[in-house]
mmCIF file of N, CA and C in Angstrom:
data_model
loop_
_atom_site.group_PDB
_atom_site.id
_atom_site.type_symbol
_atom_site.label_atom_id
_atom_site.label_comp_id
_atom_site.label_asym_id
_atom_site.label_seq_id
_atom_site.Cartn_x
_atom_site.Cartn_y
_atom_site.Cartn_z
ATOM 1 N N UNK A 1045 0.835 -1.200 0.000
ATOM 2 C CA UNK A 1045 0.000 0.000 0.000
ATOM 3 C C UNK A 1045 0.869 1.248 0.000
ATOM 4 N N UNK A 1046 0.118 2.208 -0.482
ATOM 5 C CA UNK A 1046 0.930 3.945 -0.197
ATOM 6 C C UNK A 1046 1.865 4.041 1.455
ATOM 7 N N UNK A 1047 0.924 3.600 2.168
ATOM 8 C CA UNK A 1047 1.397 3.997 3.316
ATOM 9 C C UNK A 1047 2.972 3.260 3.731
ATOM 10 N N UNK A 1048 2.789 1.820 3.569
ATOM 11 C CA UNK A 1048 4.317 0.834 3.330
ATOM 12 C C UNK A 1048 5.459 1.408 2.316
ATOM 13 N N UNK A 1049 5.210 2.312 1.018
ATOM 14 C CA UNK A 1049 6.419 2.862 -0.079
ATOM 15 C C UNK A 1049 6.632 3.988 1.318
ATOM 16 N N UNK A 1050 5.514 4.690 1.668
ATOM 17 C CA UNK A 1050 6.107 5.623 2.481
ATOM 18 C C UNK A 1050 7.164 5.029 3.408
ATOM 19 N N UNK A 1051 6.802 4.152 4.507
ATOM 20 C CA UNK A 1051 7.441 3.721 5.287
ATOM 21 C C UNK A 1051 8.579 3.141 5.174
ATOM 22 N N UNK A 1052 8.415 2.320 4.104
ATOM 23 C CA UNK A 1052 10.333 2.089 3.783
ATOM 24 C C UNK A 1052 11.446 2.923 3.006
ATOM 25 N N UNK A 1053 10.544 4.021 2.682
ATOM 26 C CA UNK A 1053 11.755 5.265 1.967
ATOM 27 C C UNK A 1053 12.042 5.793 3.394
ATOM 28 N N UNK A 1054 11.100 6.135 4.225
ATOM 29 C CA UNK A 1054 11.497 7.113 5.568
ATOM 30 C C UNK A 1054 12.750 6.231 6.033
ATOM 31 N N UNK A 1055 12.177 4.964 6.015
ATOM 32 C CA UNK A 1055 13.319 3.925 6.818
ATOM 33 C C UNK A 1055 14.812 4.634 6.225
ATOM 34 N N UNK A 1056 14.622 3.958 4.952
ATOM 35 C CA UNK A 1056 16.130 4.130 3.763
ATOM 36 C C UNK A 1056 16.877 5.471 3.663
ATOM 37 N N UNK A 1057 15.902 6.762 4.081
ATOM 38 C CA UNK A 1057 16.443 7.801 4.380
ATOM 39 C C UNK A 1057 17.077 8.390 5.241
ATOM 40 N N UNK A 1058 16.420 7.732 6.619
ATOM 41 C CA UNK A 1058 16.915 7.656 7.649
ATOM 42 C C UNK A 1058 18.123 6.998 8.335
ATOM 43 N N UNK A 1059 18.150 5.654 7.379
ATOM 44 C CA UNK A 1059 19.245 5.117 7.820
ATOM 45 C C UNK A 1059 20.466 4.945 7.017
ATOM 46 N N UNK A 1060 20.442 5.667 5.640
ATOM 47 C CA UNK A 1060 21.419 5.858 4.735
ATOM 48 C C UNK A 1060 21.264 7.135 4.334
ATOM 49 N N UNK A 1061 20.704 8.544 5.160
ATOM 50 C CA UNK A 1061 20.748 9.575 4.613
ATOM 51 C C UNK A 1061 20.543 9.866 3.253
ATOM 52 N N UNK A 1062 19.798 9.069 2.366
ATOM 53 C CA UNK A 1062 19.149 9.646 1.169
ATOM 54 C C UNK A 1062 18.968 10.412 1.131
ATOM 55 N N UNK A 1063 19.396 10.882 -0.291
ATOM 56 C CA UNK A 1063 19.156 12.484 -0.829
ATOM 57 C C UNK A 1063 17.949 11.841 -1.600
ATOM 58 N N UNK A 1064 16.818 12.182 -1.965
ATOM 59 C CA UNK A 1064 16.059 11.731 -3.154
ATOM 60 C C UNK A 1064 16.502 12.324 -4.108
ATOM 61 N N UNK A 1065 16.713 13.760 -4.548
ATOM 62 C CA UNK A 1065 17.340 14.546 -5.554
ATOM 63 C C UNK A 1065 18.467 14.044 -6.282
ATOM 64 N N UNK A 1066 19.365 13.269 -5.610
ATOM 65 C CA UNK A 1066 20.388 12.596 -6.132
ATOM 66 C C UNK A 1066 20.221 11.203 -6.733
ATOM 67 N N UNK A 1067 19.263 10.443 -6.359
ATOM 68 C CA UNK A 1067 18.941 9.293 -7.580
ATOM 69 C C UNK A 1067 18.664 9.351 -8.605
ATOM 70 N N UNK A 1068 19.431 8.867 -9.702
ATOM 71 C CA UNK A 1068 18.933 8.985 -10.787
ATOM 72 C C UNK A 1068 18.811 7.679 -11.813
ATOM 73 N N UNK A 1069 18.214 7.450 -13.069
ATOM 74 C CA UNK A 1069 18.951 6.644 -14.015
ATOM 75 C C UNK A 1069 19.581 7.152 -14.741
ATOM 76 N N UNK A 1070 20.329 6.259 -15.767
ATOM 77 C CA UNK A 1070 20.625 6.771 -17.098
ATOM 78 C C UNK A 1070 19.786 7.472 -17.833
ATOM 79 N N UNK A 1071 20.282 8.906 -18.595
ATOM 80 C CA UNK A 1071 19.371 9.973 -19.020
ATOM 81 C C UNK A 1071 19.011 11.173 -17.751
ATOM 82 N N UNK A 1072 19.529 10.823 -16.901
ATOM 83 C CA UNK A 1072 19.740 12.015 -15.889
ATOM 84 C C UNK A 1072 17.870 11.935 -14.938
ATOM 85 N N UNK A 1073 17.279 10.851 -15.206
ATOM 86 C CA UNK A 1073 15.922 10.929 -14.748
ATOM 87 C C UNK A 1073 15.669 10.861 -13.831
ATOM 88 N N UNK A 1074 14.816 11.416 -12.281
ATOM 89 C CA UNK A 1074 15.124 11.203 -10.948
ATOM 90 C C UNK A 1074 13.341 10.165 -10.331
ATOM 91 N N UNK A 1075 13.559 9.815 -9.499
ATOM 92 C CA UNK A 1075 12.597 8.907 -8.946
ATOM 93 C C UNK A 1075 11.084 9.490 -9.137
ATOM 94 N N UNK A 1076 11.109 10.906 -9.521
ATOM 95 C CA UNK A 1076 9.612 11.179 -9.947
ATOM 96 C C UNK A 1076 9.683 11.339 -11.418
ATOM 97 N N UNK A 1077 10.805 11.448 -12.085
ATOM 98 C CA UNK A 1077 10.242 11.011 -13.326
ATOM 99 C C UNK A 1077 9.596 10.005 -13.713
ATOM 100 N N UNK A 1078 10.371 8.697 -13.239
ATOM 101 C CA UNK A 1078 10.095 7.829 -13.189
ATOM 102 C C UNK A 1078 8.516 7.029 -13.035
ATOM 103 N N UNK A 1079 8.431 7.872 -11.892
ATOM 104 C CA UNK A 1079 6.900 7.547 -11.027
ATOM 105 C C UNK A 1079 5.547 8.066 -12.375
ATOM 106 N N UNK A 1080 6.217 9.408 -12.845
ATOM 107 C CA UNK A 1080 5.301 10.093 -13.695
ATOM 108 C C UNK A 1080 5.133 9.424 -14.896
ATOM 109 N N UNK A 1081 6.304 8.514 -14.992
ATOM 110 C CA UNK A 1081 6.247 7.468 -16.115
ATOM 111 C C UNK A 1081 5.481 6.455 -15.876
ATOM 112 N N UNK A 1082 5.143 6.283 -14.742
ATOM 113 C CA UNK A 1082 4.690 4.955 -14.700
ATOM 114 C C UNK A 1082 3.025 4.874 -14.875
ATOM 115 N N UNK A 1083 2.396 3.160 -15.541
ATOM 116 C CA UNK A 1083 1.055 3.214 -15.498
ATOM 117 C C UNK A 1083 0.383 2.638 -14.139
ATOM 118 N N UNK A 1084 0.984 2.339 -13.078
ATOM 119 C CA UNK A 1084 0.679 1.943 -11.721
ATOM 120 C C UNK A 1084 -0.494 2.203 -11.097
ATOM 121 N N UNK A 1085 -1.259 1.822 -10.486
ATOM 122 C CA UNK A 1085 -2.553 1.929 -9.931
ATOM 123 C C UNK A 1085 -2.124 2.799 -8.809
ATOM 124 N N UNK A 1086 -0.801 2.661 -8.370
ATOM 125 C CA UNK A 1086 -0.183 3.058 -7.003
ATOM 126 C C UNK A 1086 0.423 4.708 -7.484
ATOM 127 N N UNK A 1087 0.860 4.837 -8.774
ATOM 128 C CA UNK A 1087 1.819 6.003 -9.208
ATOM 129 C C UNK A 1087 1.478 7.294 -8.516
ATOM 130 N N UNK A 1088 0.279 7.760 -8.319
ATOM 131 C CA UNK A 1088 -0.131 8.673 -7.435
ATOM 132 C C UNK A 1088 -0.102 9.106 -6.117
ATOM 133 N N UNK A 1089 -0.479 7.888 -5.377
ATOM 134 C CA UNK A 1089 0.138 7.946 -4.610
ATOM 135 C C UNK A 1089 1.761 7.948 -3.845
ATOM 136 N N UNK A 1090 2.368 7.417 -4.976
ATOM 137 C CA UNK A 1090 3.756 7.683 -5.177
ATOM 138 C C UNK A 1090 4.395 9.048 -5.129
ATOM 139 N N UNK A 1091 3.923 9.339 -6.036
ATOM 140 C CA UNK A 1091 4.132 10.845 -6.875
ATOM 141 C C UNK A 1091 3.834 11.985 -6.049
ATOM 142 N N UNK A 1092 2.566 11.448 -4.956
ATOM 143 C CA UNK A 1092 2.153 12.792 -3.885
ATOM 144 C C UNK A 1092 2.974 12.868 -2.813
ATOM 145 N N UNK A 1093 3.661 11.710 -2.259
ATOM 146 C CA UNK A 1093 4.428 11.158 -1.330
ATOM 147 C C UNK A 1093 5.626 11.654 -1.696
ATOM 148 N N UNK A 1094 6.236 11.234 -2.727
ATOM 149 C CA UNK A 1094 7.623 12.063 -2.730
ATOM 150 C C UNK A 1094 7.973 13.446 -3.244
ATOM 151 N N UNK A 1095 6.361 14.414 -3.585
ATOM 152 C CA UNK A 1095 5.844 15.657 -3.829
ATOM 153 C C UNK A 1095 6.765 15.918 -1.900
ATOM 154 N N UNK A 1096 5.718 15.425 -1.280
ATOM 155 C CA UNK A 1096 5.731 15.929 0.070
ATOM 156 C C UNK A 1096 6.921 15.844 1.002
ATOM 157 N N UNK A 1097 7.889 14.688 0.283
ATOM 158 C CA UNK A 1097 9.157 14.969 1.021
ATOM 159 C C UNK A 1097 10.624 15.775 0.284
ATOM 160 N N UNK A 1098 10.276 15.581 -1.203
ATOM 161 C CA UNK A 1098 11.146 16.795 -2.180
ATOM 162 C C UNK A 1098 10.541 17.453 -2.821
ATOM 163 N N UNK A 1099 9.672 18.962 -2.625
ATOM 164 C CA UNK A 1099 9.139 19.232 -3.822
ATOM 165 C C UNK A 1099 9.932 19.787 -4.823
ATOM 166 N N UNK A 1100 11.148 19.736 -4.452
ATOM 167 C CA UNK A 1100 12.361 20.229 -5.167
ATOM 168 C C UNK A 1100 12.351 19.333 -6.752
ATOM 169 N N UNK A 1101 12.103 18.043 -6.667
ATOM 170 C CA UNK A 1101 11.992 17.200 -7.777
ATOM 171 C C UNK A 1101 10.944 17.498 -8.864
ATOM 172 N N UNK A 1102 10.264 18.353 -8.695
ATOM 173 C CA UNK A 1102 9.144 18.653 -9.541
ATOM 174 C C UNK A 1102 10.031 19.470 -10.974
ATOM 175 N N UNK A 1103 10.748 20.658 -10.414
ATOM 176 C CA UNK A 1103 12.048 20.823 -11.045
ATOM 177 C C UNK A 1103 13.028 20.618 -11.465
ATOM 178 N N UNK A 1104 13.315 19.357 -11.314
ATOM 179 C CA UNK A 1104 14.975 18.889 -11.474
ATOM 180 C C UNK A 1104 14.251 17.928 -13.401
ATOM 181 N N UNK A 1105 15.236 18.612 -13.730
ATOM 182 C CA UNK A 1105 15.098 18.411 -15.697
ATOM 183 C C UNK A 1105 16.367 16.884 -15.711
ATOM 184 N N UNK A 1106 15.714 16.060 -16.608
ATOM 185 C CA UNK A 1106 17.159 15.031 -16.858
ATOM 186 C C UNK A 1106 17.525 15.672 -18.338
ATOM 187 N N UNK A 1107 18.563 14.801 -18.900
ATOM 188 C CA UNK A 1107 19.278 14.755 -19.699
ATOM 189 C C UNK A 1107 18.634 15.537 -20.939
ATOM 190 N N UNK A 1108 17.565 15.485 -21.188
ATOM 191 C CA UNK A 1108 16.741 15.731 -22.214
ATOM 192 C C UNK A 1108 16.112 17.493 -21.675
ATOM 193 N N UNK A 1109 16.388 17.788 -20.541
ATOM 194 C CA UNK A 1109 15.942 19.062 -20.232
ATOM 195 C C UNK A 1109 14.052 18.652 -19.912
ATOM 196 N N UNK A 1110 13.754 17.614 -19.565
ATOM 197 C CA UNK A 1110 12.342 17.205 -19.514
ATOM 198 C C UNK A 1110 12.418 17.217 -18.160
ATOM 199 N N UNK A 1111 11.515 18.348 -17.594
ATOM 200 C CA UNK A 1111 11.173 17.392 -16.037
ATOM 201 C C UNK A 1111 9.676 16.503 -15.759
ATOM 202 N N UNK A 1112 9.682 16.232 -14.776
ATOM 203 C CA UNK A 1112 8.824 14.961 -14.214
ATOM 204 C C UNK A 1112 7.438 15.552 -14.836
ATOM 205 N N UNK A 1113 6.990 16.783 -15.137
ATOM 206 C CA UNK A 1113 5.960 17.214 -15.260
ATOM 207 C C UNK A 1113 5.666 16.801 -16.937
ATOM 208 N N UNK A 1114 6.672 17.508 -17.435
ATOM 209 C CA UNK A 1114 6.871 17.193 -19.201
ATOM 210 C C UNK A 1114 6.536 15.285 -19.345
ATOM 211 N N UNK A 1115 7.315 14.760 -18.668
ATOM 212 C CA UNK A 1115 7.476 13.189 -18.784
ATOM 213 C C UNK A 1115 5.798 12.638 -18.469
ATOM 214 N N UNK A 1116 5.271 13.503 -17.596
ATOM 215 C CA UNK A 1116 3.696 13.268 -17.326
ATOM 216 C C UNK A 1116 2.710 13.572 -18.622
ATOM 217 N N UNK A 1117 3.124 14.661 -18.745
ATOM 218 C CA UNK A 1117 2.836 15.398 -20.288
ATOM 219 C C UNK A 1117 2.767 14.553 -21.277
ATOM 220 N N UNK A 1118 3.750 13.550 -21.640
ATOM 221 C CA UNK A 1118 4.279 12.998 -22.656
ATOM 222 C C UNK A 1118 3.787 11.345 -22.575
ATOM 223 N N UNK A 1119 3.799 10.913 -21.258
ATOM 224 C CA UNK A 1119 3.185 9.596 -21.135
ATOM 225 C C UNK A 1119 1.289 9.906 -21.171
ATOM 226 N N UNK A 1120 0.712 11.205 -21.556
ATOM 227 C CA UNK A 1120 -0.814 11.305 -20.604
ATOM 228 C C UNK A 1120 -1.059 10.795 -19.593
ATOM 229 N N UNK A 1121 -0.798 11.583 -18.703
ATOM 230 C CA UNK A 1121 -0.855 11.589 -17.361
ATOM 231 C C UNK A 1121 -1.990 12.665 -17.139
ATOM 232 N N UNK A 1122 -3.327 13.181 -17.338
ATOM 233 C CA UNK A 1122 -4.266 14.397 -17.748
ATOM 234 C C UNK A 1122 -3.811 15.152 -15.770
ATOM 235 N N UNK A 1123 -4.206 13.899 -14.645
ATOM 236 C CA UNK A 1123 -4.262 14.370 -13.601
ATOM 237 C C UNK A 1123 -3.133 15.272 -13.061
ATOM 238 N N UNK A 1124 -1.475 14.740 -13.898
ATOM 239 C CA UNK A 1124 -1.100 16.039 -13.551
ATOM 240 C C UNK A 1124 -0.979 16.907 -13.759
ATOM 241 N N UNK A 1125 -1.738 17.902 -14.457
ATOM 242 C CA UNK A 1125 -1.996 19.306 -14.953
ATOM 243 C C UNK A 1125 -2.473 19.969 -13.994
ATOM 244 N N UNK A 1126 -2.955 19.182 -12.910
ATOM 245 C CA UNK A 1126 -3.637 19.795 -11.442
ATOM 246 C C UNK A 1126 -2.422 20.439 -10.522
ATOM 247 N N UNK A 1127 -1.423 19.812 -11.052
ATOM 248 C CA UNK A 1127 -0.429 20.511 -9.840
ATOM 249 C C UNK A 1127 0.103 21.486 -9.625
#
């Protein structure tokens, strides 16, 4: 569930000082691109969750100069135009 992704990032952050901003893949993409990529029943709740602990990631562009919002854009994602 939402509430368990929450609970084991807090864990992983906590106990390895995760940056979220600093994960990336190849193409420079960070964990909410990713999320914004995804067709997951869960992606939303994903996506609001790590809204609420980086909203810094909403901004961060990969390789392509695309950020998480564009990548939402580009997969139709309609709901995030709300943000």
């Amino acid at each position: 569930s939402g509430n368990s992704v929450i609970f084991i990032i807090d864990k992983l952050e906590a106990a390895f000082k995760i940056d979220l901003t600093s994960i990336t893949e190849s193409g420079g993409d960070t964990v909410l691109h990713v999320a914004a990529r995804s067709h997951s029943r869960r992606s939303e709740e994903v996506i609001n969750m790590l809204l609420s602990k980086e909203p810094h990631l909403l901004e961060k562009e990969n390789e392509q100069m695309r950020t998480p919002l564009h990548v939402a854009a580009y997969c139709k994602h309609p709901q995030w135009s709300q943000c």
